[in-house]
C-alpha atoms as a PDB file:
ATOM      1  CA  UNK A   1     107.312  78.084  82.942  1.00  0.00           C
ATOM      2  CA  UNK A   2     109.536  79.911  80.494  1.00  0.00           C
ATOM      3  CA  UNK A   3     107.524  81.432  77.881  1.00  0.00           C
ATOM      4  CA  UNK A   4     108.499  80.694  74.597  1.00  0.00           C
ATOM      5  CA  UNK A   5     109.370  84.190  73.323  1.00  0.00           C
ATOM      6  CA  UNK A   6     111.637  84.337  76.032  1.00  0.00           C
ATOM      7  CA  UNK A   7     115.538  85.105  74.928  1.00  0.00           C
ATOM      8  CA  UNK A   8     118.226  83.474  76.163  1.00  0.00           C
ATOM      9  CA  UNK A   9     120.024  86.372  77.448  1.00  0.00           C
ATOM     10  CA  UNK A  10     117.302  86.510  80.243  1.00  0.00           C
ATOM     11  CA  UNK A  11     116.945  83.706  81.445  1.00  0.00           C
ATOM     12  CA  UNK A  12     118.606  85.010  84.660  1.00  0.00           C
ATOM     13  CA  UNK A  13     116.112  87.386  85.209  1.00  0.00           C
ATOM     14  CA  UNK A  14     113.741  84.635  86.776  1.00  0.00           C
ATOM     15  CA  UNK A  15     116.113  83.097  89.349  1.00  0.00           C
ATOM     16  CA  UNK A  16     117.231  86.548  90.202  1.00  0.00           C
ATOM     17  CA  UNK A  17     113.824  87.682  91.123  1.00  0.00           C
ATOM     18  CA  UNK A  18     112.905  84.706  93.025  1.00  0.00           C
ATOM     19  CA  UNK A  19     116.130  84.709  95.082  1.00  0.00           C
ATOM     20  CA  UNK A  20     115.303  88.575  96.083  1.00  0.00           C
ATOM     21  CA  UNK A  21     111.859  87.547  96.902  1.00  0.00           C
ATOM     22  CA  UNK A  22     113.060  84.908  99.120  1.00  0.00           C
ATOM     23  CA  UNK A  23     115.177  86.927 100.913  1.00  0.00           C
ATOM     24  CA  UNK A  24     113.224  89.993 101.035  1.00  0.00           C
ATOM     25  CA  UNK A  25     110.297  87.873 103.109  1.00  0.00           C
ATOM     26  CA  UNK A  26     113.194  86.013 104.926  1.00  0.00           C
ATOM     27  CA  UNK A  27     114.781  89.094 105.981  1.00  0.00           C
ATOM     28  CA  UNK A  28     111.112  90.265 107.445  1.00  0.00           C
ATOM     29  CA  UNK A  29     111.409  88.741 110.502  1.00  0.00           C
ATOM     30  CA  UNK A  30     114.611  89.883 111.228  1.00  0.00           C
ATOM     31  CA  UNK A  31     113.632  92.987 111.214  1.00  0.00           C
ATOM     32  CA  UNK A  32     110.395  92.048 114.041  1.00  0.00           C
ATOM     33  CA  UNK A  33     112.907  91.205 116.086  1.00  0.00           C
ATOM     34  CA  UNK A  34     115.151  94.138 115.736  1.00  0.00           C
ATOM     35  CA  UNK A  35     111.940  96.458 116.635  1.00  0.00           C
ATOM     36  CA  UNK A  36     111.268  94.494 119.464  1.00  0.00           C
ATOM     37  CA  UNK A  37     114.712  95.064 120.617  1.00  0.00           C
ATOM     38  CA  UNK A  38     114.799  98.829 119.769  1.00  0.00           C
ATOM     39  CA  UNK A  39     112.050  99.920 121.774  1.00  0.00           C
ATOM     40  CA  UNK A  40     108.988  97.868 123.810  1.00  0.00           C
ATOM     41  CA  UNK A  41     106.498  98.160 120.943  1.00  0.00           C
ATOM     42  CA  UNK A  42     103.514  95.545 120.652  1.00  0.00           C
ATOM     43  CA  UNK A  43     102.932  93.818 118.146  1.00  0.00           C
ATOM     44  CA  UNK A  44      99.593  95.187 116.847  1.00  0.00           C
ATOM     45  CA  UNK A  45     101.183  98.729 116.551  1.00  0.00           C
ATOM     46  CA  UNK A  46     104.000  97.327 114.647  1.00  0.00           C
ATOM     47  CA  UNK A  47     102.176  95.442 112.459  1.00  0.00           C
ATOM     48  CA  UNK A  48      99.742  98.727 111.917  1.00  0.00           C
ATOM     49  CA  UNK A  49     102.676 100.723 110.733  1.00  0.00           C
ATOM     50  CA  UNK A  50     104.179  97.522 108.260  1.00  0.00           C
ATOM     51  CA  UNK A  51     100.186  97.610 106.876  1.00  0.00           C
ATOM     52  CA  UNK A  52      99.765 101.614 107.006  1.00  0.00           C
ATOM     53  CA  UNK A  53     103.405 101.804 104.959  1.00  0.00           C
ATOM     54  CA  UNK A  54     102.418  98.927 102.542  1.00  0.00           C
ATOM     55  CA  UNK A  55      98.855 100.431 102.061  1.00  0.00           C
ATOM     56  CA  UNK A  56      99.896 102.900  99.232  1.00  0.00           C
ATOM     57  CA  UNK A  57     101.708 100.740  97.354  1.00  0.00           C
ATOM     58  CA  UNK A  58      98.680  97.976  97.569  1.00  0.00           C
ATOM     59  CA  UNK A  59      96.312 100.711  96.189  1.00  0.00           C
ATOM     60  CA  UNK A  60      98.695 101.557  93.473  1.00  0.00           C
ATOM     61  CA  UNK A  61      98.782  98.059  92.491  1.00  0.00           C
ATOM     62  CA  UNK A  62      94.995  97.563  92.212  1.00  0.00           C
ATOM     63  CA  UNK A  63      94.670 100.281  90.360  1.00  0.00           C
ATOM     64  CA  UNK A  64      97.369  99.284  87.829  1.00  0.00           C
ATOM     65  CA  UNK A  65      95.784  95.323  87.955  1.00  0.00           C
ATOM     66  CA  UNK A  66      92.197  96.642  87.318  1.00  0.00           C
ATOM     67  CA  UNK A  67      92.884  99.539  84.757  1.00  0.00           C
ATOM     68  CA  UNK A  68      92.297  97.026  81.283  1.00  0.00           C
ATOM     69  CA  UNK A  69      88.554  96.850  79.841  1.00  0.00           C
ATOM     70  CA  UNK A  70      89.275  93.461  80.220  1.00  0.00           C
ATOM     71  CA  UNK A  71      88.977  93.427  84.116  1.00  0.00           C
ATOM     72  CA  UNK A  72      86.824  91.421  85.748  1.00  0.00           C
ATOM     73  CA  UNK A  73      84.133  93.448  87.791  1.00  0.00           C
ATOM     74  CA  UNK A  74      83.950  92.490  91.383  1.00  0.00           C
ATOM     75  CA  UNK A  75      80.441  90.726  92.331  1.00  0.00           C
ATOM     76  CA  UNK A  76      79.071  91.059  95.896  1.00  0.00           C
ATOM     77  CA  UNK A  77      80.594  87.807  96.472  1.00  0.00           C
ATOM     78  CA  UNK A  78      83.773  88.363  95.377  1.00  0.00           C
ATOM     79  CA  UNK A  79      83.638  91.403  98.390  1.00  0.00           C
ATOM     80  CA  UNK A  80      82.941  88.897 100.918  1.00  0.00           C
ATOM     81  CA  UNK A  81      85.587  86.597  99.972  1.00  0.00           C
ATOM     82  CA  UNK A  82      88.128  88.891  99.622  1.00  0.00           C
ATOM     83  CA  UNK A  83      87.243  90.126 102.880  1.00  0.00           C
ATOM     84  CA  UNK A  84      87.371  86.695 104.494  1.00  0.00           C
ATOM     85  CA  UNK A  85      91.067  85.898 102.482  1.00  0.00           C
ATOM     86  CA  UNK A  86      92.365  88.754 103.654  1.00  0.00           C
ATOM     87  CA  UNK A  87      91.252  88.357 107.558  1.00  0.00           C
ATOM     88  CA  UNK A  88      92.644  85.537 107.536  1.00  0.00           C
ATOM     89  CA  UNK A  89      95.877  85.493 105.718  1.00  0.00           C
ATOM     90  CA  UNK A  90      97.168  89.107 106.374  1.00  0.00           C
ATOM     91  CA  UNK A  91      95.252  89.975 109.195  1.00  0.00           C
ATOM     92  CA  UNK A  92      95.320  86.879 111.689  1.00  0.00           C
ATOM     93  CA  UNK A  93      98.100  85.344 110.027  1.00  0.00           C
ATOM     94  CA  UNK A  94     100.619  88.307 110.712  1.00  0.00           C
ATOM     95  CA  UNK A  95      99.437  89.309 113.931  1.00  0.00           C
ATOM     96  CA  UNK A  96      99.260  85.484 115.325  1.00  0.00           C
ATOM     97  CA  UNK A  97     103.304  85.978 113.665  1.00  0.00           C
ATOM     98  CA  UNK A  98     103.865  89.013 115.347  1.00  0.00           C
ATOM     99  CA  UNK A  99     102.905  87.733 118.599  1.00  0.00           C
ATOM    100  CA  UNK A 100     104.826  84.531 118.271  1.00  0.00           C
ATOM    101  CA  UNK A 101     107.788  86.077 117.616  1.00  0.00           C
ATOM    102  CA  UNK A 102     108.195  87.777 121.135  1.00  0.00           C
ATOM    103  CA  UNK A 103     109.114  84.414 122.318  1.00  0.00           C
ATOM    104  CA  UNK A 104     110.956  82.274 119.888  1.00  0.00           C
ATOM    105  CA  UNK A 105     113.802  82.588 117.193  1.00  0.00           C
ATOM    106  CA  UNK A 106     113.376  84.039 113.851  1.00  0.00           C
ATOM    107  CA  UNK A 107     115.265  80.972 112.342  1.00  0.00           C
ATOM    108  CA  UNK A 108     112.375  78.614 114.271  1.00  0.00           C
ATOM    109  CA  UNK A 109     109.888  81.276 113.281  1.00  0.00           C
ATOM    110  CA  UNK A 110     110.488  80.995 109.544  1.00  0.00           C
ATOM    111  CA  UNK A 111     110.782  76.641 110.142  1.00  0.00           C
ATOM    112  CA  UNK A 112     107.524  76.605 111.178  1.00  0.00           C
ATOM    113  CA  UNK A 113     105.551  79.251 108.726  1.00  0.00           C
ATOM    114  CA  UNK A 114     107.712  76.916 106.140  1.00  0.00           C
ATOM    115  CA  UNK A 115     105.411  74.021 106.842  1.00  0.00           C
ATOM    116  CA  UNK A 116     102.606  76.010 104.940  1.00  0.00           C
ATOM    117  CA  UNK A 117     102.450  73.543 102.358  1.00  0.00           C
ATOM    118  CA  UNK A 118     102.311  70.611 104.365  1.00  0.00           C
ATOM    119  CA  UNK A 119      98.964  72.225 106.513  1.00  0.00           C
ATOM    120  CA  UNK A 120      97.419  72.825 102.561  1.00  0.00           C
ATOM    121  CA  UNK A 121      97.736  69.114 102.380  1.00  0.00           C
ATOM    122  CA  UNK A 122      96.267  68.036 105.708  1.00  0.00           C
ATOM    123  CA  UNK A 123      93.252  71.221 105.341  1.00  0.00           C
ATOM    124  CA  UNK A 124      92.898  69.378 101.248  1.00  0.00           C
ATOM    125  CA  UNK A 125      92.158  66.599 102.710  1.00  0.00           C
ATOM    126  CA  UNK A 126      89.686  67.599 105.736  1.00  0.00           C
ATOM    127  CA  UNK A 127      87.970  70.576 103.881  1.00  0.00           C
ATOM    128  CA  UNK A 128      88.158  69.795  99.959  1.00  0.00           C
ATOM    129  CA  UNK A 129      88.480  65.657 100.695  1.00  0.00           C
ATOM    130  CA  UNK A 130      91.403  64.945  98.625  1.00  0.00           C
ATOM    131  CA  UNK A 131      93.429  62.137  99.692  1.00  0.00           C
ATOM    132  CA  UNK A 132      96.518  62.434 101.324  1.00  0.00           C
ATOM    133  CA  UNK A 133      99.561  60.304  98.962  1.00  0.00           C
ATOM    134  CA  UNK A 134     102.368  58.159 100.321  1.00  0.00           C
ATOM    135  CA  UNK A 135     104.108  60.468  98.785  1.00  0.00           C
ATOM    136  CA  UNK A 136     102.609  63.753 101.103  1.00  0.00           C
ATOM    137  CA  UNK A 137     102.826  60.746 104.402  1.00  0.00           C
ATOM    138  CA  UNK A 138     105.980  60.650 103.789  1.00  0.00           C
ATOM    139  CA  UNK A 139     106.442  64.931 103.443  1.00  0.00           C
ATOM    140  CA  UNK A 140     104.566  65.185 106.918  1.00  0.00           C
ATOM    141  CA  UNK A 141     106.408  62.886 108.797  1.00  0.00           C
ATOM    142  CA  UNK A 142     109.535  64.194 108.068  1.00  0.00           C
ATOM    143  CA  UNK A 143     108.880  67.697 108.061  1.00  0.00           C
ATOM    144  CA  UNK A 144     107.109  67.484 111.581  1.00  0.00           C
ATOM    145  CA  UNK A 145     110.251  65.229 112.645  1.00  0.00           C
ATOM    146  CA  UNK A 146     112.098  68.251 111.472  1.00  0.00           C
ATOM    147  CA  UNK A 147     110.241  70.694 113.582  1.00  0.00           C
ATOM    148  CA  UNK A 148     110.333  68.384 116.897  1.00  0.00           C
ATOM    149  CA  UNK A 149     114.046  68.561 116.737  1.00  0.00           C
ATOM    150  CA  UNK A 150     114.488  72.565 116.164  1.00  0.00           C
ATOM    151  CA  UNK A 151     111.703  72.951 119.494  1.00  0.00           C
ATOM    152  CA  UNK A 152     113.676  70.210 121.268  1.00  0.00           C
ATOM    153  CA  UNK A 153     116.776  72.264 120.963  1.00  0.00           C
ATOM    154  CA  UNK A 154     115.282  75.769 121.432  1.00  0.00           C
ATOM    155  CA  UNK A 155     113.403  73.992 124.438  1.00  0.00           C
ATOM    156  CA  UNK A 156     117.015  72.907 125.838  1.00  0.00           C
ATOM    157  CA  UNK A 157     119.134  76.316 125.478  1.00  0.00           C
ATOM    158  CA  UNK A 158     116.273  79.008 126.096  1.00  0.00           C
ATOM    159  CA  UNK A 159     115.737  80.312 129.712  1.00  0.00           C
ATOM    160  CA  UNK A 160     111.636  79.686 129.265  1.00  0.00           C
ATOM    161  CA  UNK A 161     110.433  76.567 127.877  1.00  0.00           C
ATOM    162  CA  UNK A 162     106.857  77.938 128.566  1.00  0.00           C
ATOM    163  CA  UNK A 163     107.472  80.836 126.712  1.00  0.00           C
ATOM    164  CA  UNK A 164     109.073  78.958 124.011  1.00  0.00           C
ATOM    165  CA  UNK A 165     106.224  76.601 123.641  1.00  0.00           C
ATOM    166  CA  UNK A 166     103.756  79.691 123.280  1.00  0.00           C
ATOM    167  CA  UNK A 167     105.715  80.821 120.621  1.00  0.00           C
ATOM    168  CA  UNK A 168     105.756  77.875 118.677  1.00  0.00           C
ATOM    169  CA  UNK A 169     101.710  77.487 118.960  1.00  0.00           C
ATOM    170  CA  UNK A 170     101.211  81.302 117.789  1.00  0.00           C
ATOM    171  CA  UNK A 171     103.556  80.631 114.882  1.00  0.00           C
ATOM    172  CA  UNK A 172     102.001  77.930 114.223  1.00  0.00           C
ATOM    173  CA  UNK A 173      98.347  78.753 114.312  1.00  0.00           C
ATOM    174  CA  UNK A 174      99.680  81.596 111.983  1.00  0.00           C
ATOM    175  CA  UNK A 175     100.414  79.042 109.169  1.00  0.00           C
ATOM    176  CA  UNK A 176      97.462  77.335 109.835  1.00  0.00           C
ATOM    177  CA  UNK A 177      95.448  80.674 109.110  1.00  0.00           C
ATOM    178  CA  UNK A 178      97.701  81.428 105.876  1.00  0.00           C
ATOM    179  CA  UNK A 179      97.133  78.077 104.707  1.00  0.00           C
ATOM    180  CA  UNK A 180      93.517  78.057 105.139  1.00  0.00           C
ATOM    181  CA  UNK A 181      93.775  81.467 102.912  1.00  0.00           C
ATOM    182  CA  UNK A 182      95.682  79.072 100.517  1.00  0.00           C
ATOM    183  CA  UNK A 183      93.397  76.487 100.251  1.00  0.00           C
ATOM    184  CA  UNK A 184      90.663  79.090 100.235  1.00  0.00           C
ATOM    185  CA  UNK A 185      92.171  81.605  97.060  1.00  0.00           C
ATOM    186  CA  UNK A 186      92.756  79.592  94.611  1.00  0.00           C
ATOM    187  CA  UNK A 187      89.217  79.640  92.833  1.00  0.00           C
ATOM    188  CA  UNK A 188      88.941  83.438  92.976  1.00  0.00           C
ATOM    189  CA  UNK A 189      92.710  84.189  91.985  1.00  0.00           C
ATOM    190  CA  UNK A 190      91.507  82.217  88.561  1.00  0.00           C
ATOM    191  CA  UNK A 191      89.060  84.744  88.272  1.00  0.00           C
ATOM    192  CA  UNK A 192      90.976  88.608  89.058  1.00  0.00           C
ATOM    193  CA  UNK A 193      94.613  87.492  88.306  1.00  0.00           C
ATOM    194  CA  UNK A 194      97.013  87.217  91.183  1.00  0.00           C
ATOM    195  CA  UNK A 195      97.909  90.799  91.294  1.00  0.00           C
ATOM    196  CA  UNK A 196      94.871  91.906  91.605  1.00  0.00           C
ATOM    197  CA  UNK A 197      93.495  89.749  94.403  1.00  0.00           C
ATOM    198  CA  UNK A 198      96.583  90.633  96.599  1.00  0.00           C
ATOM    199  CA  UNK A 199      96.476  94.099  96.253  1.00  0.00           C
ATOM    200  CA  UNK A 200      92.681  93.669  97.254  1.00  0.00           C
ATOM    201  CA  UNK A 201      93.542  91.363  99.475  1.00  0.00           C
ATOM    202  CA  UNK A 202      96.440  93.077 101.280  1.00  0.00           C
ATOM    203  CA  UNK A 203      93.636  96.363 101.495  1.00  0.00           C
ATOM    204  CA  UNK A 204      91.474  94.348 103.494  1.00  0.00           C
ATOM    205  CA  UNK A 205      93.401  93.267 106.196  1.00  0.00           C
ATOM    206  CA  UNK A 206      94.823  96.269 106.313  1.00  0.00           C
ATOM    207  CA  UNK A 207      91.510  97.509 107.217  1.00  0.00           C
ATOM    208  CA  UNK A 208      91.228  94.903 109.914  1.00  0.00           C
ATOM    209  CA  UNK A 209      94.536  95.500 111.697  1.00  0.00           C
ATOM    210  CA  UNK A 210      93.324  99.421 111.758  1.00  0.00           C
ATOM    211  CA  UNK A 211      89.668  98.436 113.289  1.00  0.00           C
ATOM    212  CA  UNK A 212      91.487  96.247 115.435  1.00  0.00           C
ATOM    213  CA  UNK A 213      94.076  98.835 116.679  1.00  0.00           C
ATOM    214  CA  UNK A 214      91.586 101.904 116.710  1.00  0.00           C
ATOM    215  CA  UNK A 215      89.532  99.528 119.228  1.00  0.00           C
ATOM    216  CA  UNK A 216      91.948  99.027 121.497  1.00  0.00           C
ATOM    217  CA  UNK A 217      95.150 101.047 121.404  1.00  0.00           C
ATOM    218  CA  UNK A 218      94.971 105.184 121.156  1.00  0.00           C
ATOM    219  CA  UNK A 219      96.526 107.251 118.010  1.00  0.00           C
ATOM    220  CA  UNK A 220      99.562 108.165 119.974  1.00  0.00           C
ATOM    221  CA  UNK A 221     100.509 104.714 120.118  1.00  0.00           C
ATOM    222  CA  UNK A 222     101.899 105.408 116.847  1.00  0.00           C
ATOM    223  CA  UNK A 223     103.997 108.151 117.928  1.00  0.00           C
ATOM    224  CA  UNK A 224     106.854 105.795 118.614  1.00  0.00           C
ATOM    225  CA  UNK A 225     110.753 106.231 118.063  1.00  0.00           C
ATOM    226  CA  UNK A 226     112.223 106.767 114.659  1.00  0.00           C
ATOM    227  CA  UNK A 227     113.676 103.916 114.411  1.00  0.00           C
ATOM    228  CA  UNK A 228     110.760 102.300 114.425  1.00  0.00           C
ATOM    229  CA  UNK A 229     109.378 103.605 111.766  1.00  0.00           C
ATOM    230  CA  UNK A 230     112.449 103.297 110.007  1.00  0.00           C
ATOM    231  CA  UNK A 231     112.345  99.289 110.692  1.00  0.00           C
ATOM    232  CA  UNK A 232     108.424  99.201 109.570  1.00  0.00           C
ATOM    233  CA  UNK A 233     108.658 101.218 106.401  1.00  0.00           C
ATOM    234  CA  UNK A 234     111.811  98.872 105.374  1.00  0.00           C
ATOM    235  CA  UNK A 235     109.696  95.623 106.395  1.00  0.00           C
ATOM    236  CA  UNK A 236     106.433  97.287 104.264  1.00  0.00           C
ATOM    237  CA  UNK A 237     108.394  97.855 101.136  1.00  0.00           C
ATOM    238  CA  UNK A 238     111.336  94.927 101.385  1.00  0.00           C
ATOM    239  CA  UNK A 239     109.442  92.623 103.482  1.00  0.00           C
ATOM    240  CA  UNK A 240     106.177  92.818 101.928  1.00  0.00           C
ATOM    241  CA  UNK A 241     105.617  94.651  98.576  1.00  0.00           C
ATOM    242  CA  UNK A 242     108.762  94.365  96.710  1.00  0.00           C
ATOM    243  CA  UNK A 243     109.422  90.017  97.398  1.00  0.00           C
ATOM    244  CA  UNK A 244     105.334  89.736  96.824  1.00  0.00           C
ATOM    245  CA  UNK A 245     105.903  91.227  92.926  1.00  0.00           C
ATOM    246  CA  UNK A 246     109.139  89.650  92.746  1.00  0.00           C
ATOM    247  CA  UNK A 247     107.639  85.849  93.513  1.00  0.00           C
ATOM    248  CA  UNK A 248     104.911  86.569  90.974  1.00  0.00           C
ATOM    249  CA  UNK A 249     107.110  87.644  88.236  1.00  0.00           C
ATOM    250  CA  UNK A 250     109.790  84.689  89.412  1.00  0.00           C
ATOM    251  CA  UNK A 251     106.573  82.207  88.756  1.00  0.00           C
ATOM    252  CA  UNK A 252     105.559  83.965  85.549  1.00  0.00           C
ATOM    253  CA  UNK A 253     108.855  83.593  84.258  1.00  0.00           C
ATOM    254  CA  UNK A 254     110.226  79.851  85.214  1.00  0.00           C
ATOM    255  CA  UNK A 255     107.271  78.121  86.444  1.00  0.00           C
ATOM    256  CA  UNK A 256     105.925  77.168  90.039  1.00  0.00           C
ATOM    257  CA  UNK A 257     108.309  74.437  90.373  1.00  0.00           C
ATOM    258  CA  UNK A 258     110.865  75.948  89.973  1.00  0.00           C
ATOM    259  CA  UNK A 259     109.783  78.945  91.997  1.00  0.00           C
ATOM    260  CA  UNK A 260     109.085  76.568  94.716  1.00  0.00           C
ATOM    261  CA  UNK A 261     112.767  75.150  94.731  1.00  0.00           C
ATOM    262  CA  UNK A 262     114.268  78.755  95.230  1.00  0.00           C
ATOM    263  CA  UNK A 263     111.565  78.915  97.711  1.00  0.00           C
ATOM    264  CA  UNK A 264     113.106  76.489  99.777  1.00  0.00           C
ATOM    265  CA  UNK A 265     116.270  78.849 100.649  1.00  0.00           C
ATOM    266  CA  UNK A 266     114.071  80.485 102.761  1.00  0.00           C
ATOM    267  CA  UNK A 267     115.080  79.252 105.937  1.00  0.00           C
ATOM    268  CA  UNK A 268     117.974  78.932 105.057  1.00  0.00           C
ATOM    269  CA  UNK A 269     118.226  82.500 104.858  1.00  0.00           C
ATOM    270  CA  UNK A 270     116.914  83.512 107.695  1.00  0.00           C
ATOM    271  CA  UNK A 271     119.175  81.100 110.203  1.00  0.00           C
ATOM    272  CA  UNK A 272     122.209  82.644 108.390  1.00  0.00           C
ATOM    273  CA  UNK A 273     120.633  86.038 109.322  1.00  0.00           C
ATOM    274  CA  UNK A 274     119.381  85.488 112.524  1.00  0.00           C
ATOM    275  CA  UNK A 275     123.434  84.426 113.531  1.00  0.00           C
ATOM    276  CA  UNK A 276     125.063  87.721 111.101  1.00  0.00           C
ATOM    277  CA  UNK A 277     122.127  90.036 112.502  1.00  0.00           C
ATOM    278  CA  UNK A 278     120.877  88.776 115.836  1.00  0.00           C
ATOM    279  CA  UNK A 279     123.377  86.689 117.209  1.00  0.00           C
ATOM    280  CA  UNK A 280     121.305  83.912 117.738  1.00  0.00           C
ATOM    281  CA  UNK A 281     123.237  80.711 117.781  1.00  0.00           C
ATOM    282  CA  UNK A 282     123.289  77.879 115.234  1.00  0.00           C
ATOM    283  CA  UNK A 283     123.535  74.236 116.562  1.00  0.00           C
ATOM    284  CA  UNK A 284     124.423  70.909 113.868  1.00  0.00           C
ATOM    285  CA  UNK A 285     120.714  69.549 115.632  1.00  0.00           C
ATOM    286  CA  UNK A 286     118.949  72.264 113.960  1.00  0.00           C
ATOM    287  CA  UNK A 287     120.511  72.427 110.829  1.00  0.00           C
ATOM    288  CA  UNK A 288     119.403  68.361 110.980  1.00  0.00           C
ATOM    289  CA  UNK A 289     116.067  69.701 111.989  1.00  0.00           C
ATOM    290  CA  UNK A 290     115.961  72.624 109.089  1.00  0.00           C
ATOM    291  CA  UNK A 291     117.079  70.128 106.406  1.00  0.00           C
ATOM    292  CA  UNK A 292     114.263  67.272 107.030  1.00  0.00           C
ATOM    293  CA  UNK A 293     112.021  69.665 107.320  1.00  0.00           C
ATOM    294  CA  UNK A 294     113.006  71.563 103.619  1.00  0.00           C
ATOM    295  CA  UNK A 295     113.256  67.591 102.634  1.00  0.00           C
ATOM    296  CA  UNK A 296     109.500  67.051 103.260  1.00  0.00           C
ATOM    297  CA  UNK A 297     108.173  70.645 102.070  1.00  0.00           C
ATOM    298  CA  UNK A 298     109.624  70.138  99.141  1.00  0.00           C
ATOM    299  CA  UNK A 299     107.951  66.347  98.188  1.00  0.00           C
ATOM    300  CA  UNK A 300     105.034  68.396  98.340  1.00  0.00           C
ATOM    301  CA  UNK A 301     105.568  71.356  96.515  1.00  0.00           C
ATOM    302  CA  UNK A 302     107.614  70.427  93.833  1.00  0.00           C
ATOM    303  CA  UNK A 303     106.322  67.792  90.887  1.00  0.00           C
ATOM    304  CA  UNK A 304     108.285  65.536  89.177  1.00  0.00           C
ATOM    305  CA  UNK A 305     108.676  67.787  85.899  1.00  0.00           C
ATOM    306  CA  UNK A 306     108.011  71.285  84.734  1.00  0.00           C
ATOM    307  CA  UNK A 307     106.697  72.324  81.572  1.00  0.00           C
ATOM    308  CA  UNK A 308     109.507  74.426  79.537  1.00  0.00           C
END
């Protein structure tokens, strides 16, 4: 929604930080796969680096978020559920993505965390019993037609169907997790702000992927080439912190719908980037594949009008 003090002159500024955002958290697993290619790292230590590089900026941002005398203070409750959100939508989500992503394309990858909102719709329904609409039938059926022709042709040209299959069920269990987070923030988001519960958010499961990595992997795991680091501090800040402000401010400033239609470049981006970056080849049965499934995400996600 464009606020009504808003000058003409910036309009741009919305679109523009939407499109960055986009491509900053298409770009991110471009950049998985690059590590993976640089050196054998495993996924937990790679994703303890992206969370120990994001980590300061997190804390910067909860500070800033929670500095008014208007802040909410945190209850006991509000703990717990922060602590649940973030194991499951940064913690489990990411590494279920990191793990997925040893085995399938970043351009399938991004397809399949894309069906997000179409999961919120089936977990509405199951959890919160809202009823599913023609209108969302119609979403799944083509955005899960979508995604059968993308695996059909990744099954076809890759050397490992099983490996290929495991992918695809880590990727997907992934979006299930961050859409359970979805379905799951909403109510306390009302009550800190969006900023706010991120950054707290974010905090948390980067306390989980530390637990989790102190448990089973030792410090000098983390001693691993420089280009590594390189890749993880670039994923942290342009992967992670920078497109999460961006998408905020993009919403603040056009509306959700709107947001939500520059969301759907997404893929988009990364199949053009997985061919520039990685090579990986681009076939006219997944771009069929790509575009039902953007076709059904967005009969869910965007409404028939936007407030100006």
């Amino acid at each position: 929604m464009i606020g009504a003090s808003e000058s003409p002159r910036f309009l741009w500024i919305g679109p523009l930080c939407a499109v960055v955002g986009v491509l900053g958290f298409s770009f991110k697993a471009i950049l998985i796969k690059l590590a993976y290619a640089a050196s054998p790292v495993d996924p937990l230590t790679l994703l303890a680096l992206r969370m120990l590089y994001s980590a300061p900026f997190f804390v910067a941002m909860a500070w800033w978020s929670g500095r008014g005398v208007e802040a909410r203070r945190f209850t006991p409750a509000d703990w717990r559920v922060l602590a649940a959100l973030g194991f499951l939508g940064y913690y489990l989500a990411s590494l279920l993505d990191f793990l997925g992503l040893q085995y399938i394309t970043a351009s399938l990858e991004r397809l399949v965390l894309f069906l997000n909102p179409t999961i919120v719709v089936v977990l509405s329904a199951l959890l919160l019993k809202r009823p599913i609409t023609r209108r969302a039938l119609a979403a799944l059926v083509l955005s899960y037609a979508g995604i059968a022709l993308c695996m059909w042709q990744d099954l076809r040209i890759g050397g490992d169907p099983h490996a290929t299959w495991q992918g695809g069920a880590l990727v997907f269990a992934s979006a299930i997790a961050y859409a359970l987070y979805l379905v799951g923030s909403g109510e306390i988001i009302a009550r800190l702000g969006s900023s706010r519960f991120i950054a707290w958010a974010m905090l948390a499961s980067t306390l989980f992927v530390l637990i989790h990595f102190a448990l089973v992997r030792p410090l000098s795991a983390l001693a691993v080439p420089a280009k590594i680091h390189r890749l993880t501090l670039a994923m942290a800040v342009f992967s992670t912190v920078l497109p999460t402000w961006l998408i905020a401010e993009s919403i603040r400033r056009m509306g959700a719908n709107a947001a939500s239609l520059v969301g759907s470049l997404g893929p988009v981006f990364t199949i053009g980037l997985g061919a520039m970056i990685l090579g990986e080849p681009v076939f006219a049965v997944q771009l069929i594949g790509a575009a039902l499934v953007l076709a059904g995400v967005l009969l869910v996600t965007v409404r028939k009008s936007d407030a100006a």
